[in-house]
Structures are given as structure tokens and as C-alpha cells.
Amino acid sequence: MSDPHAIEISGLRKSYGDVEAVRGIDLRVKSGEVLAILGPNGAGKTTTVEILEGYRPRSAGSVSVLGADPANPTRAWRERIGIVLQDCELLGQLTVRESLAMYAGYYRAPRDIDETIALTGLQEKSESRAGHLSGGQRRRLDVALALIGDPELIFLDEPTTGFDPEARREAWTAIDSMRTLGKTIILTTHYMEEAQHLADRVAVFARGRIVAEGAPDEIGGRAEMPTTISFTLPPKAAASDLPPVFRAGAQSDGSGAFVSVETHNSVETLNELTSWALERAIELEDLSVRRPSLEDIYLRLTDEEGAS
Amino acid sequence: MSGFKLLAHQFRYDQKLFWRSPPTVFFSVALPLIFLFLLGAVFGDAAERDAKYGLLADQYLVPAIMTLGIVSATFVNIAMVITYQREMGVLKRLRGTPLPTWGFVGARTATSVVNAAMIAVVILAAGKFAYGIDVTLTRLAGMVIVTLVGSVSLTALGFALTVIIPSQAAATAITNMIVLPLYFISGVFGSTENLPPALATIGKIFPIEHLGACMFQVFSPSATGIGLKAADLAIVVAWGVAGMLFAALRFHWEPREGR
């Protein structure tokens, strides 16, 4: 019964009139996997997800979600899916508990309401009306509502867009709790940090296509990319005196030099630098060793696509 | 969950939502009562009877405001609330759950019919205490039929109207633009005898005039039996069926600017 793949997509296309929003997507998502779909606005993320959720018909390609075609959603299929939408008001006049009880009534085997409230950290707000919750609390209720039917697969469409950092952390905690339950999760976002924090795998969308796919640490050749070492050289030290690898990376601006180099061998290079500085008792201001962030990769990938 | 249980479940929450929304309660319950008393204060003492039904001014007012109450609890309420919920994504979220369409529409219709019936009873009671208007038990049967059939039909038309309303901002304007002139030319705010015939004829095209006619008949001393005007009720039903079909074909669950 248990299909190893929760989602299988091949050759998916979707046009709105003359505009092709999705231009040939192939993707598989394993059961129990957390996949983040990254991409700028208009990349086709939401369109793709809404096709998977059974909201939109597709123009071409084949799609299987939990073994069924989402173009014909049945009640039984809907029972196995939880959805957190992007812009979607709660019923402000119902309390948190009432909202959950209302939605629980649509499912044959819903989760326990108190347990779901606890899971999303809403215990203290369970008797508050949804209209009186903060942004972060509302989002947690959105997540709780998506969980109440005890689905196998959960879609989260930009779950933290427009949130302040605290609310974002709150939402992440709620999403982490879903992972703990072993759910398959599809998450769209344009926050790299969010994908890095939550996802097992990332698919980068640009202009209706997937331009890269992989684990957050490896995507786009991230694991093979050089590390950047940078620092500011005090005025008393001369850039020409630096170890050879660093000389080329120095940009003098009069009062001192800003130095930045890329290396595949960060430990050795860094050792060379610090030994040199220790010998001469030179303080290296703003010394930083930085691996390319997911954001660097993302910008590079989506840029390349834009230029081509 | 069985069909009936699911309907009862959703009905319970729809009722909660209705009663916890002060503006909705005001427009649905309080406003018709205000109209009843204000119009009663202005015209209630007039001694002449209307030509069609033989009703005194205060006897005319009660069925007229009952008609207004039913239209407002069903057609107006559905058009405004469903549009709001569509534009705010509430319907889209519901669409993503196993709640079937019949469960959603059935429960909303039930809420709407129950509210209309409740308002009819409130106005009838107010009419009895304020103006001493009485209805016989036989006529009460006619009134129940008119209220139920009328409120189901106008609920369907409310669903149909949401198809035409493009945005949340337009909901109030469009709904009132339809309903307010129709009240005037359908005899809700006083007999149509004094209207230019052209306007009265236009009024007769739409269901509010015919729902009103059915209500007036129930109170009319010249009526017989349970006081049912079958032809008028049939027109109300025809409008309701047309609304239902239109909504079934064209209803949308998401804002038009859907991605």
C-alpha cells in the first residue's frame, strides 16, 4: 500500500492564455520527505503546487499525488492531504478550538483536537477567537487546521511570507513538529534560510522550470564551491607583504586594504594567514570565513536562467 | 460522517458565525424591526385599505416587512457573506478539505432558511404586539410554505449573485443596487397602486414582488383557505431554480484574480 513516492510529476505544463506559467517540470517526492520549492515570484511555484493540491487543471503532462490524479479530487483523497494556503483568512468569530472542531468534522478519522493544539503551541490561545490572534499564532492555527485531518501529505505555500523574525520562528517550530510526525511536506518559499532550516531537498524554480535540485548543502554544486576568506588589513601592514595567495585579493583604499580570496583549501589557507599575522602581531579586523550560502547559489541559479 | 450528521455539524458552525457577527445580525434582524416600527409610526394609522388585498396600513406593513426580512436574511446575507469568504480565501480553504459541495451549500441554505423563518416569526410577533395583527392557524400554514419556499429560492439567487459580484468592495453596492429599488417597486415600502404602471410592471418581473404578493395574500381578508397564491409562488420558485442552475454552473470558490 505504502507508495515510495508521494508525488510523481513528469512533463507538467500549465498555460494561462498565452502565458506559460509552468514549462515542463519533472519531479519526484519520496514519502516522508520535506521538499522546499524555491524561486522568485512568477517562477511557477504556486501554480505547480495548486495543480498538485487539486485546485487547478494542468495543460499537459502527468501528475500523481498519493497514487491519484489530482485533476479529479475525491473526498477520500482530500482526507489524506493537508493544505496551508498563502492568503487565506480564518473565521475570526470562532475560537481556536471551535475552528479545529469544525474542520475535524469533515474527516473520518481526525486527529485529537487538544493534541493538535499542543503540537502547534496554541494551548494558551485555545479559547481565543481566531480574529484576536497575532500573525504568528494565526499561521500556527493554519498549520493546525491542515493537520487536523491527520493527512499524509502537507502543502505549505509561503508559510511565513510577511512575518517578523519571531513569528517566523514560531511557524518553523510548528512545521518542524509535522516533520516529527513523519509527514511528507511540500513547502514553497522565497526565504533561503527557511529552506535551509526545514527542507531535506530543495528544487529551485525559475521561469516555469526547475533549474536545480538537491540537498540544501549540495545544491548547485554548493559543496564543491570555494570558501571565501576576507578581512581588513590595518594601515601599518603592507598588502605587498601578505602571503602570495592573498596579494591578488587585496584592494587598497588608502587607510588599509580589504582582502578577499576564494579557496578550496580553507584550513591550509587560513593557517597560512594566521601564522603570518601572529608573527607580525597584526590584528586582522573583520576576519571571516564564509561558505557560499544557499542564497548565493540561488541568486546565481536564478540569474543564469534570467540571462539565458 | 453521514450526510445528515455532516449537514448538522456545518449548520451548527454557520449559526455560531452568524450570531457572532454583529453587523450581520443588525442588518438581518434589527433593521427589519426598525423599518417595521418607523414605517408603522409614519403610515400605520391610515384608515383606507389597499385595493388589491383589502389590507389596512398596519396590516399591510407586517407582510411587507416579513418579505424584506426574508430577502435580507437570505439573498442579501448570502451574497455579502459568501462573497466576503470567497475574497478572503475562506472558501478556497474549505475547498481543500473533504467537505463536499452539497455539505457546504446545504448547511448554508439551512442556516439561511432558519434565519429567515426566525425573522418572520419575530416580525409577526412584533406586528401582533404593536399593531394587534392576527393570523389564523390555517393561514399560518400558508405563511410557513411561503417563507420556506421563498427563502430557499432567494438563497439560491444569493449564491447566483456572488458569481456576478467581482470583488469584496462591490458586494454591498451591487446587492443594495438590486434590492433597494426592487423593494420600492415591489410593494415592500407601500402599495404599488400609486406607482407609475411601467415601474409596477418592471417590479413584476422580479421575485420580490411575487414573494410579497404571497405574503400579502396570507393576511388578506378576501383570500380563502391557507391563502396561497400558487402562480406567484411558482414565479418565485422559477427564479430560484434559475439561480440554482446559474450558480451550479458558474460559482467560483476563489477570487477572480486567482493565480
XYZ file of C-alpha atoms in Angstrom:
567
model
C 0.000 0.000 0.000
C 2.718 2.428 1.005
C 3.971 4.011 -2.207
C 7.633 5.028 -2.005
C 6.771 8.214 -3.882
C 4.151 10.585 -2.552
C 4.352 12.700 -5.694
C 5.436 11.959 -9.252
C 5.372 14.669 -11.887
C 6.544 14.406 -15.452
C 6.368 16.943 -18.249
C 3.995 19.190 -16.319
C 2.877 22.295 -18.180
C 0.353 24.980 -17.462
C -0.635 27.959 -19.580
C -2.925 30.838 -18.806
C -3.919 32.108 -22.219
C -0.653 32.870 -23.996
C 1.387 32.857 -20.820
C 3.164 29.633 -19.977
C 3.472 29.634 -16.192
C 4.889 26.111 -15.949
C 7.052 24.901 -18.803
C 7.870 21.259 -18.345
C 8.515 20.054 -14.817
C 9.696 16.625 -13.746
C 9.848 15.930 -10.048
C 9.519 13.079 -7.593
C 8.981 13.398 -3.882
C 9.563 10.442 -1.588
C 7.158 9.651 1.215
C 8.297 11.326 4.416
C 10.482 13.826 2.579
C 10.437 17.591 3.149
C 10.854 19.345 -0.190
C 11.278 23.099 -0.463
C 10.366 24.777 -3.727
C 12.377 27.953 -4.076
C 12.055 30.597 -6.703
C 11.246 34.227 -7.419
C 7.684 35.441 -7.919
C 6.276 34.238 -11.195
C 8.558 31.196 -11.304
C 5.571 28.851 -11.359
C 5.836 27.634 -7.756
C 2.302 28.365 -6.669
C 0.800 27.220 -9.971
C 2.607 23.895 -9.667
C 1.593 23.426 -6.070
C -2.023 24.332 -6.807
C -2.112 21.706 -9.542
C -0.826 19.158 -7.030
C -3.423 20.279 -4.494
C -6.253 19.703 -6.941
C -7.165 23.393 -7.322
C -6.140 23.836 -10.967
C -6.276 21.728 -14.084
C -2.984 21.277 -15.926
C -2.352 21.896 -19.609
C -0.086 18.897 -20.198
C 1.993 16.238 -18.500
C 1.236 13.558 -15.971
C 0.862 14.021 -12.249
C 0.282 11.527 -9.475
C -0.283 12.641 -5.907
C -0.686 9.837 -3.358
C -1.341 7.499 -6.248
C -4.202 9.531 -7.722
C -4.604 12.205 -10.360
C -5.258 15.498 -8.542
C -7.277 16.777 -11.509
C -10.169 14.714 -10.142
C -10.002 15.143 -6.387
C -12.207 12.723 -4.460
C -13.322 13.034 -0.880
C -11.160 10.082 0.146
C -8.102 11.690 -1.479
C -8.793 15.027 0.200
C -8.780 13.220 3.555
C -5.105 12.371 3.019
C -3.963 15.881 2.172
C -3.484 18.983 4.305
C -3.115 22.431 2.786
C -1.786 25.697 4.185
C -2.614 28.382 1.655
C -0.900 31.668 1.037
C -3.628 34.266 1.557
C -6.409 32.772 3.482
C -8.366 34.321 6.329
C -9.512 32.342 9.318
C -13.061 32.535 10.577
C -12.400 35.292 13.084
C -15.536 34.686 15.138
C -14.647 31.097 16.017
C -12.183 30.245 18.776
C -9.079 28.196 18.039
C -10.747 25.113 19.490
C -14.002 25.690 17.598
C -12.173 26.215 14.325
C -10.384 22.921 14.774
C -13.591 21.158 15.816
C -15.373 22.474 12.710
C -12.665 21.205 10.365
C -12.268 17.948 12.295
C -15.903 17.222 11.449
C -15.054 16.909 7.743
C -12.738 13.932 8.253
C -13.460 10.322 9.053
C -10.513 9.923 11.401
C -9.343 13.343 12.566
C -6.513 13.936 14.997
C -7.251 14.713 18.612
C -8.041 18.425 18.949
C -6.146 19.038 22.199
C -3.138 17.167 20.932
C -3.132 19.237 17.740
C -3.426 22.447 19.764
C -0.453 21.359 21.877
C 1.545 20.339 18.823
C 1.208 23.811 17.339
C 1.801 25.514 20.687
C -1.614 27.146 20.891
C -2.620 25.854 24.355
C -2.849 29.311 25.879
C -4.910 30.588 22.977
C -7.297 27.668 22.590
C -10.292 29.686 23.802
C -9.333 32.892 21.969
C -11.148 33.874 18.829
C -9.100 33.455 15.691
C -9.650 37.136 14.909
C -7.701 38.097 18.027
C -4.563 36.074 17.309
C -1.202 37.545 16.303
C 0.210 36.866 12.834
C 2.391 34.028 14.040
C -0.426 32.468 16.036
C -2.755 32.636 13.035
C -0.227 30.852 10.928
C 0.075 28.187 13.591
C -3.685 27.789 13.520
C -3.478 27.478 9.713
C -0.985 24.689 10.241
C -3.163 23.088 12.927
C -6.152 23.155 10.531
C -4.063 21.472 7.849
C -3.050 18.809 10.362
C -6.451 18.132 11.924
C -7.433 15.538 9.325
C -4.205 13.637 10.030
C -3.014 13.876 6.408
C -0.051 12.012 4.937
C 0.952 14.875 2.697
C 1.021 18.556 3.602
C 1.394 21.569 1.309
C 2.661 24.829 2.722
C 2.546 27.746 0.318
C 4.859 30.508 1.518
C 4.000 29.835 5.126
C 5.970 32.758 6.567
C 5.809 35.491 3.921
C 5.450 38.869 5.579
C 6.338 37.593 9.046
C 8.610 39.249 11.559
C 11.529 37.059 12.687
C 9.781 35.919 15.848
C 6.629 34.866 14.052
C 8.787 33.053 11.519
C 10.484 31.063 14.265
C 7.063 30.195 15.691
C 5.873 28.926 12.336
C 9.048 26.914 11.837
C 8.511 25.209 15.164
C 5.046 24.187 14.029
C 6.381 22.905 10.708
C 9.176 21.020 12.439
C 6.541 19.273 14.501
C 4.952 17.957 11.293
C 8.232 16.506 10.188
C 8.464 14.755 13.530
C 5.135 13.100 12.698
C 6.667 11.644 9.532
C 4.560 13.658 7.076
C 5.588 14.354 3.516
C 5.842 18.119 3.202
C 5.959 20.364 0.146
C 6.941 23.873 1.057
C 7.209 26.866 -1.239
C 9.191 29.831 -0.061
C 11.453 32.603 -1.193
C 13.422 32.624 2.026
C 16.661 30.673 1.669
C 17.038 30.461 5.391
C 13.667 28.778 5.602
C 14.540 26.154 3.013
C 17.879 25.565 4.712
C 16.218 25.179 8.083
C 13.294 22.977 7.100
C 13.981 21.030 3.928
C 15.659 17.716 3.130
C 15.753 18.694 -0.508
C 15.372 21.885 -2.487
C 14.071 22.430 -6.005
C 14.837 25.842 -7.471
C 12.208 27.115 -9.906
C 12.818 29.867 -12.423
C 10.584 30.816 -15.336
C 8.412 27.761 -15.099
C 11.246 25.238 -14.917
C 13.359 23.527 -12.292
C 16.882 24.907 -12.661
C 18.475 22.942 -9.820
C 17.536 20.266 -7.386
C 19.313 18.670 -4.441
C 20.027 18.724 -0.716
C 20.316 22.291 0.656
C 24.037 21.749 1.351
C 24.830 20.371 -2.076
C 22.501 22.092 -4.493
C 24.043 23.855 -7.470
C 27.471 22.378 -6.648
C 27.458 24.189 -3.341
C 29.604 21.522 -1.671
C 32.304 21.959 -4.326
C 32.308 25.721 -4.355
C 35.199 27.647 -2.823
C 35.146 29.204 0.609
C 35.651 32.944 0.860
C 38.149 34.277 3.384
C 38.072 38.017 3.920
C 39.486 40.581 6.349
C 40.688 44.158 6.590
C 44.405 44.797 6.783
C 45.434 47.581 9.215
C 47.268 50.593 7.677
C 50.592 49.660 9.273
C 50.751 46.380 7.312
C 51.518 46.438 3.635
C 49.421 44.396 1.240
C 52.542 43.558 -0.714
C 53.883 41.845 2.397
C 50.974 39.338 2.534
C 51.438 35.634 1.753
C 51.283 35.175 -2.025
C 47.739 33.718 -2.204
C 46.309 36.825 -0.586
C 48.160 39.504 -2.536
C 45.904 39.231 -5.561
C 42.780 39.620 -3.443
C 43.803 42.888 -1.784
C 42.102 46.144 -2.669
C 43.784 49.111 -1.099
C 41.595 52.081 -0.224
C 44.268 54.251 1.391
C 43.656 53.637 5.078
C 44.128 49.884 4.797
C 43.275 47.118 2.431
C 40.218 44.939 2.211
C 41.260 41.443 1.286
C 39.002 38.739 -0.039
C 40.062 35.432 -1.587
C 38.343 32.230 -2.577
C 39.884 28.909 -1.704
C 39.127 25.213 -1.971
C 41.516 24.512 0.829
C 40.299 26.738 3.618
C 42.118 25.160 6.577
C 45.542 25.394 4.997
C 44.979 28.857 3.565
C 43.660 30.155 6.838
C 46.605 28.680 8.718
C 48.988 30.432 6.394
C 47.241 33.726 7.029
C 47.007 33.478 10.819
C 50.641 32.356 11.170
C 51.707 35.315 9.094
C 49.636 37.704 11.213
C 50.830 36.222 14.532
C 54.484 36.566 13.581
C 53.993 40.243 12.886
C 51.474 40.861 15.707
C 48.935 42.162 13.209
C 45.286 42.328 14.131
C 43.054 41.141 11.256
C 39.849 43.084 11.523
C 36.554 41.541 10.366
C 38.206 38.230 9.643
C 35.506 35.979 8.198
C 35.431 32.562 6.618
C 32.291 32.089 4.629
C 30.935 29.115 2.741
C 28.621 30.090 -0.134
C 25.148 30.403 1.339
C 22.088 28.866 -0.205
C 21.140 32.396 -1.126
C 24.363 32.870 -3.120
C 23.614 29.691 -5.018
C 20.022 30.642 -5.514
C 20.853 34.061 -6.891
C 23.437 32.562 -9.203
C 20.987 29.940 -10.462
C 18.062 32.264 -10.998
C 20.346 34.904 -12.577
C 21.839 32.481 -15.049
C 18.377 31.460 -16.058
C 17.395 35.085 -16.492
C 20.421 35.836 -18.670
C 19.928 32.890 -20.990
C -19.788 11.094 8.919
C -23.226 10.514 7.435
C -24.771 13.130 5.213
C -27.232 14.350 7.798
C -24.641 14.495 10.554
C -22.284 16.449 8.323
C -25.030 18.933 7.470
C -25.964 19.303 11.136
C -22.302 19.782 12.030
C -21.761 22.520 9.470
C -25.103 24.130 10.296
C -24.056 24.464 13.932
C -20.912 26.383 12.995
C -22.679 28.505 10.384
C -25.161 29.513 13.089
C -22.352 30.401 15.505
C -20.721 32.506 12.803
C -23.964 34.307 12.052
C -24.774 35.203 15.636
C -21.243 36.283 16.434
C -21.140 38.804 13.639
C -22.817 41.973 14.966
C -23.195 43.797 11.622
C -24.833 40.766 10.033
C -27.222 40.376 12.953
C -28.028 44.081 12.821
C -28.846 44.099 9.118
C -30.733 40.816 9.222
C -32.686 41.107 12.462
C -32.656 44.644 13.825
C -33.052 46.596 10.594
C -36.351 44.975 9.515
C -37.732 45.664 13.001
C -36.637 49.287 12.757
C -38.375 49.555 9.375
C -41.495 47.983 10.839
C -41.713 50.485 13.669
C -40.646 53.543 11.682
C -42.981 52.885 8.765
C -45.672 51.965 11.272
C -45.188 55.307 13.028
C -45.481 57.198 9.743
C -48.248 55.341 7.922
C -49.692 52.906 10.453
C -52.794 54.921 11.300
C -54.063 55.444 7.741
C -57.619 54.135 7.577
C -58.009 53.233 3.886
C -57.466 49.710 2.671
C -55.235 48.813 -0.272
C -57.181 47.926 -3.400
C -55.606 44.566 -4.149
C -55.684 42.721 -0.840
C -58.032 44.862 1.272
C -55.388 45.402 3.934
C -55.243 48.347 6.335
C -51.925 50.174 6.501
C -50.618 48.326 9.545
C -51.923 45.005 8.234
C -50.048 45.704 5.008
C -46.864 46.596 6.786
C -46.368 43.276 8.579
C -46.252 41.008 5.494
C -44.299 43.715 3.639
C -41.549 43.778 6.261
C -41.651 39.990 6.569
C -40.835 39.918 2.859
C -37.998 42.376 3.402
C -36.743 40.311 6.341
C -36.716 37.122 4.284
C -34.923 38.756 1.348
C -32.368 40.301 3.665
C -31.703 37.098 5.657
C -31.265 35.032 2.511
C -30.423 36.823 -0.721
C -28.578 39.803 0.779
C -26.851 37.822 3.507
C -25.647 35.035 1.210
C -24.424 37.465 -1.457
C -22.429 39.514 1.067
C -21.069 36.752 3.297
C -20.212 34.260 0.567
C -18.507 36.969 -1.495
C -16.532 38.058 1.554
C -15.492 34.495 2.310
C -14.551 33.877 -1.300
C -12.397 37.014 -1.476
C -10.700 36.242 1.863
C -9.789 32.700 0.831
C -12.136 31.055 3.329
C -13.914 29.155 0.554
C -10.636 28.114 -1.019
C -9.524 26.589 2.239
C -12.843 24.750 2.605
C -12.485 23.523 -0.958
C -9.238 21.850 0.058
C -10.968 19.743 2.717
C -13.166 16.682 2.213
C -16.299 18.790 2.897
C -18.419 18.058 -0.185
C -20.130 20.838 -2.121
C -23.564 19.603 -1.076
C -22.497 19.805 2.570
C -21.359 23.381 2.192
C -24.330 24.580 0.155
C -26.826 22.529 2.164
C -25.682 23.887 5.507
C -25.586 27.481 4.266
C -29.068 27.102 2.832
C -30.328 25.612 6.078
C -28.824 28.485 8.080
C -30.327 30.969 5.713
C -33.801 29.381 5.808
C -33.775 29.044 9.590
C -32.731 32.691 9.965
C -35.426 33.830 7.560
C -38.049 31.827 9.443
C -36.852 33.242 12.735
C -37.045 36.792 11.418
C -40.518 36.150 10.013
C -41.612 34.969 13.453
C -40.039 37.990 15.169
C -41.806 40.399 12.804
C -45.075 38.540 13.116
C -44.798 38.725 16.914
C -43.863 42.409 16.784
C -46.835 43.024 14.483
C -49.142 41.294 16.902
C -47.949 43.226 19.941
C -47.512 46.610 18.288
C -50.449 46.630 15.887
C -52.619 43.727 17.013
C -52.247 41.885 13.707
C -53.526 38.317 13.948
C -53.209 35.338 11.663
C -55.406 32.260 11.844
C -53.845 28.844 12.181
C -54.921 27.932 8.660
C -53.229 30.999 7.230
C -50.177 30.249 9.309
C -49.738 27.079 7.225
C -49.701 29.230 4.098
C -47.206 31.555 5.688
C -44.874 28.682 6.556
C -44.965 27.425 2.966
C -44.299 30.890 1.541
C -41.449 31.505 3.989
C -39.736 28.188 3.279
C -40.141 28.217 -0.480
C -39.260 31.903 -0.669
C -36.162 31.632 1.464
C -34.778 28.592 -0.378
C -35.327 30.325 -3.732
C -33.748 33.580 -2.617
C -30.806 31.742 -1.080
C -30.151 30.148 -4.464
C -30.337 33.605 -6.042
C -27.879 34.873 -3.438
C -25.394 32.189 -4.489
C -26.004 33.161 -8.111
C -25.388 36.832 -7.351
C -21.914 36.077 -5.929
C -20.950 34.959 -9.440
C -21.666 38.455 -10.744
C -20.056 40.361 -7.850
C -16.405 40.855 -8.856
C -14.899 41.911 -5.530
C -15.473 42.416 -1.852
C -15.758 46.185 -2.325
C -18.527 45.748 -4.882
C -20.630 43.361 -2.796
C -22.554 45.910 -0.734
C -23.090 48.286 -3.637
C -24.316 45.686 -6.103
C -26.551 43.935 -3.621
C -28.206 47.143 -2.463
C -28.483 48.439 -6.002
C -30.593 45.392 -6.764
C -32.581 45.122 -3.604
C -33.431 48.709 -2.625
C -35.157 49.799 -5.864
C -36.912 46.450 -6.002
C -38.335 46.967 -2.515
C -39.916 50.208 -3.744
C -41.355 48.836 -6.961
C -42.383 45.521 -5.443
C -44.734 46.914 -2.814
C -42.471 46.340 0.180
C -42.351 50.039 1.112
C -46.042 50.657 0.415
C -48.618 49.538 -2.112
C -47.718 49.632 -5.800
C -51.106 51.194 -6.644
C -49.585 54.638 -6.652
C -46.587 53.697 -8.792
C -46.339 54.584 -12.479
C -47.595 51.437 -14.259
C -44.273 50.970 -16.060
C -42.412 50.667 -12.776
C -45.002 48.315 -11.351
C -44.597 46.153 -14.449
C -40.828 46.062 -14.037
C -41.325 45.067 -10.406
C -43.467 42.155 -11.533
C -40.550 40.654 -13.463
C -38.583 40.026 -10.270
C -39.229 37.563 -7.464
C -39.521 40.043 -4.586
C -42.848 41.337 -5.923
C -44.209 37.802 -6.119
C -42.877 36.776 -2.720
C -44.556 39.891 -1.331
C -47.795 39.059 -3.148
C -47.801 35.626 -1.496
C -47.265 37.201 1.923
C -49.992 39.800 1.436
C -52.394 37.110 0.364
C -51.839 35.220 3.614
C -53.054 38.282 5.527
C -55.791 39.270 3.098
C -59.392 39.091 4.347
C -60.519 38.292 0.799
C -58.322 35.204 0.467
C -59.637 31.697 1.026
C -58.118 28.526 2.511
C -54.483 28.788 3.527
C -54.146 31.875 1.339
C -51.668 30.548 -1.172
C -51.117 32.398 -4.451
C -49.853 29.491 -6.489
C -48.982 31.495 -9.609
C -46.838 33.979 -7.684
C -45.163 31.241 -5.688
C -44.392 29.421 -8.930
C -42.590 32.515 -10.251
C -40.535 32.697 -7.060
C -39.642 29.019 -7.477
C -38.763 29.530 -11.143
C -36.354 32.318 -10.199
C -34.905 30.083 -7.501
C -34.348 27.206 -9.926
C -32.742 29.566 -12.452
C -30.465 30.914 -9.695
C -29.551 27.411 -8.624
C -28.627 26.372 -12.157
C -26.618 29.512 -12.777
C -24.749 29.080 -9.500
C -24.163 25.384 -10.161
C -22.550 26.223 -13.498
C -20.650 29.370 -12.670
C -19.986 29.554 -8.920
C -16.353 30.219 -8.083
C -14.570 29.381 -4.869
C -11.644 31.727 -5.319
C -11.207 35.431 -6.031
C -11.277 36.168 -9.726
C -7.670 37.350 -9.695
C -6.677 33.806 -8.761
C -3.121 32.997 -9.602
